[in-house]
Amino acid sequence: GCGGFLMTQPADDLERYYTPGSEIETFDDPDELARKIGHYLAHPEERDRIALAGYARTRAEHTYEIRFSQLLEAANRLRKQETGGEKAVA
C-alpha cells in the first residue's frame, strides 16, 4: 500500500481485508465504474479519505512482517498435526 485510491471489482473474501466504500471502492460493471470514477473525481476529499483509510488498514494488517508471521504460524500448526510433536518453525 502506497496510499493511492483503490477501485477494483469485487473478489472472494475481499471484505475480510478491506471495507468497500470506506477503505476501497468496488464496481460491478463498466457503467458503474464510469459513474464512480466521475463521482470520486468530483469529490476529492471523499476519495482521499477512503485512500487514507485503506492505507492505514494496509499498514495495520497487511505488511510482510504480519504475512510471514501468519505463514510461520500455519506451518507450525501443520507440523504439529503431522508429527504430533511440538517442534516449531523459527
JSON list of C-alpha atoms in Angstrom, two decimals:
[
{"chain": "A", "resi": 1, "resn": "GLY", "atom": "CA", "xyz": [0.00, 0.00, 0.00]},
{"chain": "A", "resi": 2, "resn": "CYS", "atom": "CA", "xyz": [1.38, 3.31, -1.09]},
{"chain": "A", "resi": 3, "resn": "GLY", "atom": "CA", "xyz": [-1.67, 5.37, -0.14]},
{"chain": "A", "resi": 4, "resn": "GLY", "atom": "CA", "xyz": [-3.41, 5.51, -3.51]},
{"chain": "A", "resi": 5, "resn": "PHE", "atom": "CA", "xyz": [-7.14, 5.25, -4.05]},
{"chain": "A", "resi": 6, "resn": "LEU", "atom": "CA", "xyz": [-8.10, 1.68, -4.98]},
{"chain": "A", "resi": 7, "resn": "MET", "atom": "CA", "xyz": [-11.14, 0.82, -7.07]},
{"chain": "A", "resi": 8, "resn": "THR", "atom": "CA", "xyz": [-11.49, -2.83, -8.04]},
{"chain": "A", "resi": 9, "resn": "GLN", "atom": "CA", "xyz": [-14.03, -5.47, -8.96]},
{"chain": "A", "resi": 10, "resn": "PRO", "atom": "CA", "xyz": [-15.41, -7.49, -6.04]},
{"chain": "A", "resi": 11, "resn": "ALA", "atom": "CA", "xyz": [-13.49, -10.68, -5.23]},
{"chain": "A", "resi": 12, "resn": "ASP", "atom": "CA", "xyz": [-13.99, -13.62, -2.90]},
{"chain": "A", "resi": 13, "resn": "ASP", "atom": "CA", "xyz": [-13.12, -12.68, 0.68]},
{"chain": "A", "resi": 14, "resn": "LEU", "atom": "CA", "xyz": [-12.26, -9.09, -0.28]},
{"chain": "A", "resi": 15, "resn": "GLU", "atom": "CA", "xyz": [-14.38, -7.82, 2.60]},
{"chain": "A", "resi": 16, "resn": "ARG", "atom": "CA", "xyz": [-12.21, -9.81, 5.04]},
{"chain": "A", "resi": 17, "resn": "TYR", "atom": "CA", "xyz": [-9.36, -7.48, 4.17]},
{"chain": "A", "resi": 18, "resn": "TYR", "atom": "CA", "xyz": [-10.92, -4.11, 3.29]},
{"chain": "A", "resi": 19, "resn": "THR", "atom": "CA", "xyz": [-14.31, -2.45, 3.69]},
{"chain": "A", "resi": 20, "resn": "PRO", "atom": "CA", "xyz": [-15.76, -1.29, 0.35]},
{"chain": "A", "resi": 21, "resn": "GLY", "atom": "CA", "xyz": [-16.89, 2.33, 0.49]},
{"chain": "A", "resi": 22, "resn": "SER", "atom": "CA", "xyz": [-14.67, 3.03, 3.49]},
{"chain": "A", "resi": 23, "resn": "GLU", "atom": "CA", "xyz": [-11.19, 1.69, 2.69]},
{"chain": "A", "resi": 24, "resn": "ILE", "atom": "CA", "xyz": [-11.50, 0.78, -1.00]},
{"chain": "A", "resi": 25, "resn": "GLU", "atom": "CA", "xyz": [-14.20, 1.09, -3.66]},
{"chain": "A", "resi": 26, "resn": "THR", "atom": "CA", "xyz": [-15.65, -1.61, -5.90]},
{"chain": "A", "resi": 27, "resn": "PHE", "atom": "CA", "xyz": [-17.63, -1.72, -9.13]},
{"chain": "A", "resi": 28, "resn": "ASP", "atom": "CA", "xyz": [-19.62, -4.48, -10.80]},
{"chain": "A", "resi": 29, "resn": "ASP", "atom": "CA", "xyz": [-19.73, -3.37, -14.44]},
{"chain": "A", "resi": 30, "resn": "PRO", "atom": "CA", "xyz": [-18.31, -0.73, -16.80]},
{"chain": "A", "resi": 31, "resn": "ASP", "atom": "CA", "xyz": [-21.26, 1.63, -16.29]},
{"chain": "A", "resi": 32, "resn": "GLU", "atom": "CA", "xyz": [-20.84, 1.57, -12.52]},
{"chain": "A", "resi": 33, "resn": "LEU", "atom": "CA", "xyz": [-17.09, 2.07, -12.94]},
{"chain": "A", "resi": 34, "resn": "ALA", "atom": "CA", "xyz": [-17.69, 5.16, -15.09]},
{"chain": "A", "resi": 35, "resn": "ARG", "atom": "CA", "xyz": [-20.20, 6.56, -12.57]},
{"chain": "A", "resi": 36, "resn": "LYS", "atom": "CA", "xyz": [-17.84, 6.01, -9.65]},
{"chain": "A", "resi": 37, "resn": "ILE", "atom": "CA", "xyz": [-14.87, 7.50, -11.49]},
{"chain": "A", "resi": 38, "resn": "GLY", "atom": "CA", "xyz": [-16.93, 10.62, -12.13]},
{"chain": "A", "resi": 39, "resn": "HIS", "atom": "CA", "xyz": [-18.09, 10.72, -8.53]},
{"chain": "A", "resi": 40, "resn": "TYR", "atom": "CA", "xyz": [-14.64, 10.41, -6.99]},
{"chain": "A", "resi": 41, "resn": "LEU", "atom": "CA", "xyz": [-13.09, 12.88, -9.42]},
{"chain": "A", "resi": 42, "resn": "ALA", "atom": "CA", "xyz": [-15.76, 15.38, -8.36]},
{"chain": "A", "resi": 43, "resn": "HIS", "atom": "CA", "xyz": [-15.31, 14.56, -4.64]},
{"chain": "A", "resi": 44, "resn": "PRO", "atom": "CA", "xyz": [-11.56, 14.51, -3.95]},
{"chain": "A", "resi": 45, "resn": "GLU", "atom": "CA", "xyz": [-11.99, 14.82, -0.17]},
{"chain": "A", "resi": 46, "resn": "GLU", "atom": "CA", "xyz": [-14.07, 11.62, -0.06]},
{"chain": "A", "resi": 47, "resn": "ARG", "atom": "CA", "xyz": [-11.61, 9.86, -2.37]},
{"chain": "A", "resi": 48, "resn": "ASP", "atom": "CA", "xyz": [-8.67, 10.94, -0.20]},
{"chain": "A", "resi": 49, "resn": "ARG", "atom": "CA", "xyz": [-10.46, 9.82, 2.99]},
{"chain": "A", "resi": 50, "resn": "ILE", "atom": "CA", "xyz": [-11.02, 6.34, 1.53]},
{"chain": "A", "resi": 51, "resn": "ALA", "atom": "CA", "xyz": [-7.42, 6.16, 0.27]},
{"chain": "A", "resi": 52, "resn": "LEU", "atom": "CA", "xyz": [-6.07, 7.15, 3.69]},
{"chain": "A", "resi": 53, "resn": "ALA", "atom": "CA", "xyz": [-8.28, 4.61, 5.47]},
{"chain": "A", "resi": 54, "resn": "GLY", "atom": "CA", "xyz": [-7.15, 1.88, 3.06]},
{"chain": "A", "resi": 55, "resn": "TYR", "atom": "CA", "xyz": [-3.52, 2.82, 3.62]},
{"chain": "A", "resi": 56, "resn": "ALA", "atom": "CA", "xyz": [-4.00, 2.73, 7.40]},
{"chain": "A", "resi": 57, "resn": "ARG", "atom": "CA", "xyz": [-5.60, -0.72, 7.18]},
{"chain": "A", "resi": 58, "resn": "THR", "atom": "CA", "xyz": [-2.76, -1.96, 4.98]},
{"chain": "A", "resi": 59, "resn": "ARG", "atom": "CA", "xyz": [-0.13, -0.68, 7.42]},
{"chain": "A", "resi": 60, "resn": "ALA", "atom": "CA", "xyz": [-2.00, -2.18, 10.39]},
{"chain": "A", "resi": 61, "resn": "GLU", "atom": "CA", "xyz": [-2.89, -5.60, 8.98]},
{"chain": "A", "resi": 62, "resn": "HIS", "atom": "CA", "xyz": [-1.22, -6.37, 5.66]},
{"chain": "A", "resi": 63, "resn": "THR", "atom": "CA", "xyz": [2.54, -5.93, 5.99]},
{"chain": "A", "resi": 64, "resn": "TYR", "atom": "CA", "xyz": [5.17, -8.51, 5.01]},
{"chain": "A", "resi": 65, "resn": "GLU", "atom": "CA", "xyz": [6.00, -8.95, 8.70]},
{"chain": "A", "resi": 66, "resn": "ILE", "atom": "CA", "xyz": [2.39, -9.85, 9.50]},
{"chain": "A", "resi": 67, "resn": "ARG", "atom": "CA", "xyz": [2.05, -12.17, 6.50]},
{"chain": "A", "resi": 68, "resn": "PHE", "atom": "CA", "xyz": [5.28, -14.03, 7.30]},
{"chain": "A", "resi": 69, "resn": "SER", "atom": "CA", "xyz": [4.21, -14.38, 10.92]},
{"chain": "A", "resi": 70, "resn": "GLN", "atom": "CA", "xyz": [0.89, -15.86, 9.78]},
{"chain": "A", "resi": 71, "resn": "LEU", "atom": "CA", "xyz": [2.74, -18.19, 7.40]},
{"chain": "A", "resi": 72, "resn": "LEU", "atom": "CA", "xyz": [5.02, -19.44, 10.18]},
{"chain": "A", "resi": 73, "resn": "GLU", "atom": "CA", "xyz": [2.04, -19.97, 12.49]},
{"chain": "A", "resi": 74, "resn": "ALA", "atom": "CA", "xyz": [0.30, -22.02, 9.80]},
{"chain": "A", "resi": 75, "resn": "ALA", "atom": "CA", "xyz": [3.47, -24.05, 9.16]},
{"chain": "A", "resi": 76, "resn": "ASN", "atom": "CA", "xyz": [3.80, -24.76, 12.88]},
{"chain": "A", "resi": 77, "resn": "ARG", "atom": "CA", "xyz": [0.18, -25.90, 13.09]},
{"chain": "A", "resi": 78, "resn": "LEU", "atom": "CA", "xyz": [0.67, -28.24, 10.14]},
{"chain": "A", "resi": 79, "resn": "ARG", "atom": "CA", "xyz": [3.89, -29.63, 11.55]},
{"chain": "A", "resi": 80, "resn": "LYS", "atom": "CA", "xyz": [2.22, -30.33, 14.91]},
{"chain": "A", "resi": 81, "resn": "GLN", "atom": "CA", "xyz": [-0.69, -32.04, 13.16]},
{"chain": "A", "resi": 82, "resn": "GLU", "atom": "CA", "xyz": [1.61, -34.19, 11.02]},
{"chain": "A", "resi": 83, "resn": "THR", "atom": "CA", "xyz": [4.13, -35.15, 13.71]},
{"chain": "A", "resi": 84, "resn": "GLY", "atom": "CA", "xyz": [2.10, -34.82, 16.87]},
{"chain": "A", "resi": 85, "resn": "GLY", "atom": "CA", "xyz": [5.13, -33.01, 18.26]},
{"chain": "A", "resi": 86, "resn": "GLU", "atom": "CA", "xyz": [5.98, -29.57, 19.45]},
{"chain": "A", "resi": 87, "resn": "LYS", "atom": "CA", "xyz": [8.81, -28.75, 17.03]},
{"chain": "A", "resi": 88, "resn": "ALA", "atom": "CA", "xyz": [8.37, -25.22, 15.81]},
{"chain": "A", "resi": 89, "resn": "VAL", "atom": "CA", "xyz": [9.49, -23.47, 12.66]},
{"chain": "A", "resi": 90, "resn": "ALA", "atom": "CA", "xyz": [11.58, -20.45, 13.64]}
]
